Tab-separated table of C-alpha atoms in Angstrom:
chain	number	residue	atom	x	y	z
A	171	ASP	CA	71.247	-141.973	-84.165
A	172	GLY	CA	72.176	-140.075	-80.980
A	173	LEU	CA	75.780	-141.339	-81.176
A	174	THR	CA	77.280	-139.568	-84.180
A	175	TRP	CA	77.298	-135.772	-83.999
A	176	ARG	CA	78.256	-132.933	-86.352
A	177	PRO	CA	78.080	-129.131	-86.133
A	178	ALA	CA	74.923	-127.547	-87.532
A	179	GLN	CA	76.757	-124.293	-88.304
A	180	ALA	CA	80.258	-122.824	-88.071
A	181	ALA	CA	79.513	-119.807	-85.847
A	182	PRO	CA	78.396	-120.187	-82.216
A	183	VAL	CA	74.709	-119.560	-81.530
A	184	TRP	CA	75.663	-117.184	-78.693
A	185	ALA	CA	78.603	-114.917	-78.137
A	186	ASN	CA	78.592	-113.336	-74.675
A	187	GLY	CA	75.018	-112.110	-74.545
A	188	SER	CA	74.476	-109.435	-71.915
A	189	GLY	CA	77.418	-110.580	-69.802
A	190	ASP	CA	81.153	-110.887	-70.234
A	191	GLY	CA	81.180	-114.656	-70.658
A	192	LEU	CA	78.968	-117.741	-70.881
A	193	GLU	CA	79.495	-121.046	-69.119
A	194	GLU	CA	78.586	-124.704	-69.242
A	195	THR	CA	75.450	-124.669	-67.110
A	196	ALA	CA	72.820	-124.503	-69.860
A	197	PHE	CA	69.327	-125.955	-70.015
A	198	ILE	CA	67.370	-125.875	-73.309
A	199	ASN	CA	63.775	-126.952	-73.867
A	200	HIS	CA	60.870	-126.314	-76.207
A	201	ASP	CA	58.257	-124.044	-74.682
A	202	PRO	CA	54.843	-124.797	-76.238
A	203	VAL	CA	53.296	-121.697	-74.629
A	204	VAL	CA	55.506	-119.264	-76.583
A	205	GLY	CA	56.183	-121.673	-79.471
A	206	LYS	CA	59.988	-121.293	-79.200
A	207	TYR	CA	63.011	-123.041	-77.826
A	208	ARG	CA	64.306	-121.451	-74.657
A	209	GLY	CA	67.818	-121.678	-73.335
A	210	PHE	CA	68.658	-120.784	-69.736
A	211	MET	CA	72.374	-120.533	-69.023
A	212	ARG	CA	74.916	-119.063	-66.665
A	213	VAL	CA	76.117	-115.596	-67.661
A	214	TRP	CA	79.199	-114.060	-66.083
A	215	ARG	CA	79.317	-110.402	-65.039
A	216	ARG	CA	81.985	-108.121	-63.596
A	217	HIS	CA	85.023	-109.794	-65.171
A	218	GLN	CA	83.763	-113.315	-64.530
A	219	THR	CA	83.270	-112.913	-60.788
A	220	ILE	CA	79.454	-112.770	-60.559
A	221	ARG	CA	77.220	-115.584	-61.842
A	222	LYS	CA	73.704	-114.791	-63.080
A	223	ASN	CA	71.225	-116.618	-65.322
A	224	GLY	CA	70.356	-115.574	-68.854
A	225	LEU	CA	67.577	-116.463	-71.275
A	226	GLY	CA	67.876	-116.865	-75.046
A	227	GLU	CA	65.070	-117.845	-77.440
A	228	SER	CA	64.964	-119.467	-80.870
A	229	PRO	CA	62.297	-120.549	-83.344
A	230	ASP	CA	64.598	-123.163	-84.962
A	231	LEU	CA	67.591	-123.901	-82.647
A	232	LEU	CA	69.893	-122.068	-85.115
A	233	ASN	CA	68.977	-118.391	-84.689
A	234	TRP	CA	68.949	-117.177	-81.095
A	235	THR	CA	68.249	-113.990	-79.200
A	236	GLY	CA	70.231	-113.027	-76.131
A	237	PRO	CA	70.983	-114.429	-73.780
A	238	LYS	CA	69.710	-111.611	-71.604
A	239	ILE	CA	70.032	-111.796	-67.851
A	240	CYS	CA	66.708	-112.885	-66.380
A	241	TRP	CA	67.594	-113.732	-62.766
A	242	GLU	CA	70.354	-113.351	-60.208
A	243	GLY	CA	71.007	-114.659	-56.705
A	244	CYS	CA	71.290	-111.476	-54.631
A	245	PRO	CA	69.521	-109.997	-52.769
A	246	ASP	CA	66.785	-112.667	-52.611
A	247	TYR	CA	69.054	-115.454	-51.379
A	248	GLY	CA	71.329	-113.375	-49.179
A	249	LEU	CA	74.814	-111.960	-49.159
A	250	GLY	CA	77.247	-113.760	-51.444
A	251	ALA	CA	74.545	-115.745	-53.278
A	252	GLN	CA	75.084	-116.295	-57.003
A	253	LEU	CA	72.850	-118.140	-59.449
A	254	TYR	CA	75.104	-120.922	-60.758
A	255	GLY	CA	72.497	-122.545	-63.026
A	256	MET	CA	68.891	-123.688	-63.040
A	257	HIS	CA	66.495	-126.176	-64.530
A	258	VAL	CA	63.064	-124.971	-65.692
A	259	HIS	CA	59.795	-126.799	-66.259
A	260	GLN	CA	56.096	-125.925	-66.510
A	261	ASP	CA	53.220	-127.095	-64.380
A	262	ALA	CA	49.835	-125.678	-63.380
A	263	GLY	CA	50.200	-122.682	-65.722
A	264	LEU	CA	53.475	-121.489	-64.162
A	265	TYR	CA	57.168	-121.858	-64.883
A	266	TRP	CA	59.102	-123.500	-62.050
A	267	ALA	CA	62.859	-123.309	-61.583
A	268	PHE	CA	65.238	-125.173	-59.335
A	269	PRO	CA	68.078	-122.642	-59.144
A	270	TRP	CA	71.463	-123.817	-57.913
A	271	ILE	CA	72.468	-121.075	-55.502
A	272	PHE	CA	76.213	-120.889	-54.957
A	273	TYR	CA	77.418	-119.066	-51.855
A	274	THR	CA	80.772	-117.304	-52.045
A	275	ASN	CA	82.832	-116.602	-48.925
A	276	GLU	CA	80.829	-113.406	-48.194
A	277	PRO	CA	77.990	-114.687	-45.930
A	278	MET	CA	78.448	-114.220	-42.189
A	279	ASP	CA	77.471	-117.869	-41.648
A	280	GLU	CA	80.625	-119.825	-42.508
A	281	ALA	CA	78.548	-123.002	-42.983
A	282	LEU	CA	77.269	-121.450	-46.235
A	283	HIS	CA	80.725	-120.689	-47.679
A	284	GLN	CA	81.340	-122.406	-51.048
A	285	THR	CA	78.172	-124.542	-50.820
A	286	MET	CA	75.636	-124.921	-53.624
A	287	ARG	CA	72.002	-125.341	-52.609
A	288	LEU	CA	68.808	-126.158	-54.488
A	289	LYS	CA	66.150	-123.487	-54.126
A	290	LEU	CA	62.741	-122.950	-55.725
A	291	GLY	CA	61.520	-120.123	-57.936
A	292	TRP	CA	58.559	-119.375	-60.158
A	293	SER	CA	57.564	-117.174	-63.092
A	294	ARG	CA	54.411	-116.461	-65.063
A	295	ASP	CA	56.301	-115.893	-68.339
A	296	GLY	CA	59.704	-117.601	-67.982
A	297	ARG	CA	61.457	-114.220	-68.113
A	298	HIS	CA	60.723	-112.553	-64.783
A	299	TRP	CA	61.539	-114.790	-61.836
A	300	GLN	CA	60.610	-114.733	-58.166
A	301	PRO	CA	62.017	-116.847	-55.350
A	302	LEU	CA	59.633	-118.991	-53.351
A	303	ALA	CA	60.697	-119.200	-49.686
A	304	PRO	CA	64.295	-118.082	-50.441
A	305	GLU	CA	65.450	-118.791	-46.894
A	306	GLN	CA	64.577	-122.482	-47.293
A	307	ASP	CA	66.434	-125.116	-49.331
A	308	MET	CA	64.218	-127.048	-51.758
A	309	VAL	CA	66.019	-130.209	-50.659
A	310	PRO	CA	67.808	-130.112	-47.293
A	311	MET	CA	71.578	-130.498	-47.446
A	312	GLY	CA	72.969	-133.800	-46.185
A	313	VAL	CA	74.804	-134.157	-42.895
A	314	PHE	CA	78.607	-134.023	-42.743
A	315	GLY	CA	80.038	-136.974	-44.699
A	316	ALA	CA	76.887	-137.573	-46.764
A	317	PHE	CA	77.079	-137.554	-50.578
A	318	ASP	CA	75.028	-134.311	-50.659
A	319	PHE	CA	76.745	-132.422	-47.842
A	320	GLY	CA	78.485	-129.713	-49.916
A	321	MET	CA	76.665	-129.173	-53.211
A	322	MET	CA	73.378	-130.021	-54.945
A	323	LEU	CA	72.389	-129.570	-58.598
A	324	SER	CA	69.324	-130.661	-60.561
A	325	HIS	CA	69.462	-131.312	-64.302
A	326	CYS	CA	66.058	-132.852	-64.948
A	327	PRO	CA	62.413	-131.912	-64.483
A	328	ALA	CA	60.462	-133.092	-61.489
A	329	VAL	CA	58.474	-136.283	-62.032
A	330	LEU	CA	54.911	-135.612	-60.969
A	331	THR	CA	52.700	-138.505	-59.885
A	332	PRO	CA	49.057	-138.176	-58.790
A	333	THR	CA	50.131	-138.010	-55.138
A	334	GLU	CA	53.691	-136.590	-55.031
A	335	GLY	CA	56.606	-135.083	-56.908
A	336	TRP	CA	60.046	-136.665	-57.302
A	337	LEU	CA	63.146	-134.595	-57.888
A	338	TYR	CA	66.358	-136.308	-58.960
A	339	TYR	CA	69.489	-134.368	-58.101
A	340	MET	CA	73.249	-134.700	-58.036
A	341	GLY	CA	74.939	-134.295	-54.688
A	342	CYS	CA	78.612	-133.740	-53.841
A	343	ASP	CA	80.215	-134.479	-50.502
A	344	ASN	CA	82.539	-131.472	-50.627
A	345	ILE	CA	82.207	-127.728	-51.143
A	346	HIS	CA	82.808	-125.923	-54.442
A	347	ASP	CA	86.510	-125.249	-53.953
A	348	GLY	CA	87.178	-128.625	-52.295
A	349	SER	CA	88.822	-131.606	-53.950
A	350	ASP	CA	88.363	-135.371	-54.121
A	351	ARG	CA	84.614	-135.075	-54.373
A	352	VAL	CA	82.233	-138.012	-54.259
A	353	ARG	CA	79.249	-137.421	-56.524
A	354	ALA	CA	76.037	-139.419	-56.504
A	355	ILE	CA	72.401	-139.183	-57.588
A	356	GLY	CA	69.665	-138.703	-55.017
A	357	MET	CA	65.902	-138.479	-55.170
A	358	ALA	CA	63.781	-136.179	-53.032
A	359	LYS	CA	60.033	-136.678	-52.683
């Protein structure tokens, strides 16, 4: 009924995969091209200091491979960039991802420190990813004080109409290590 839930099995479907920890930023869908469920999730490396994205696959949602790391932030997105999470969908024979790129305190530009930005990537197979215009944000960050000034995340596929695409995203008015955040939903066209 979508309201009452129970475990399907006692053991977790994933342990740590190819990293040293898994986190909450997971996206699972059914991929009709490969005929399997695919799960993309954050994988920790180097004692939970580096965030990357892993891919696991399943024919039945109970038995999973991986997750194996399939994409990371550096060097494509610059110094201090980590792949916090991503949403994946298919269109025009390609896989498209909206990775959430988190910037640590390493970049020379202090305006990037602790921000999370929406970028764009693509893949022919859903396993090997390439950035598309990595220097450009998919959706521009809001101005100081706006609900999407510090962080942006996307949890849903783009809505494609005959003339444009709509991307719903969550914005936060503060940076990753800030407090008292205002969160709201925005739509980019």
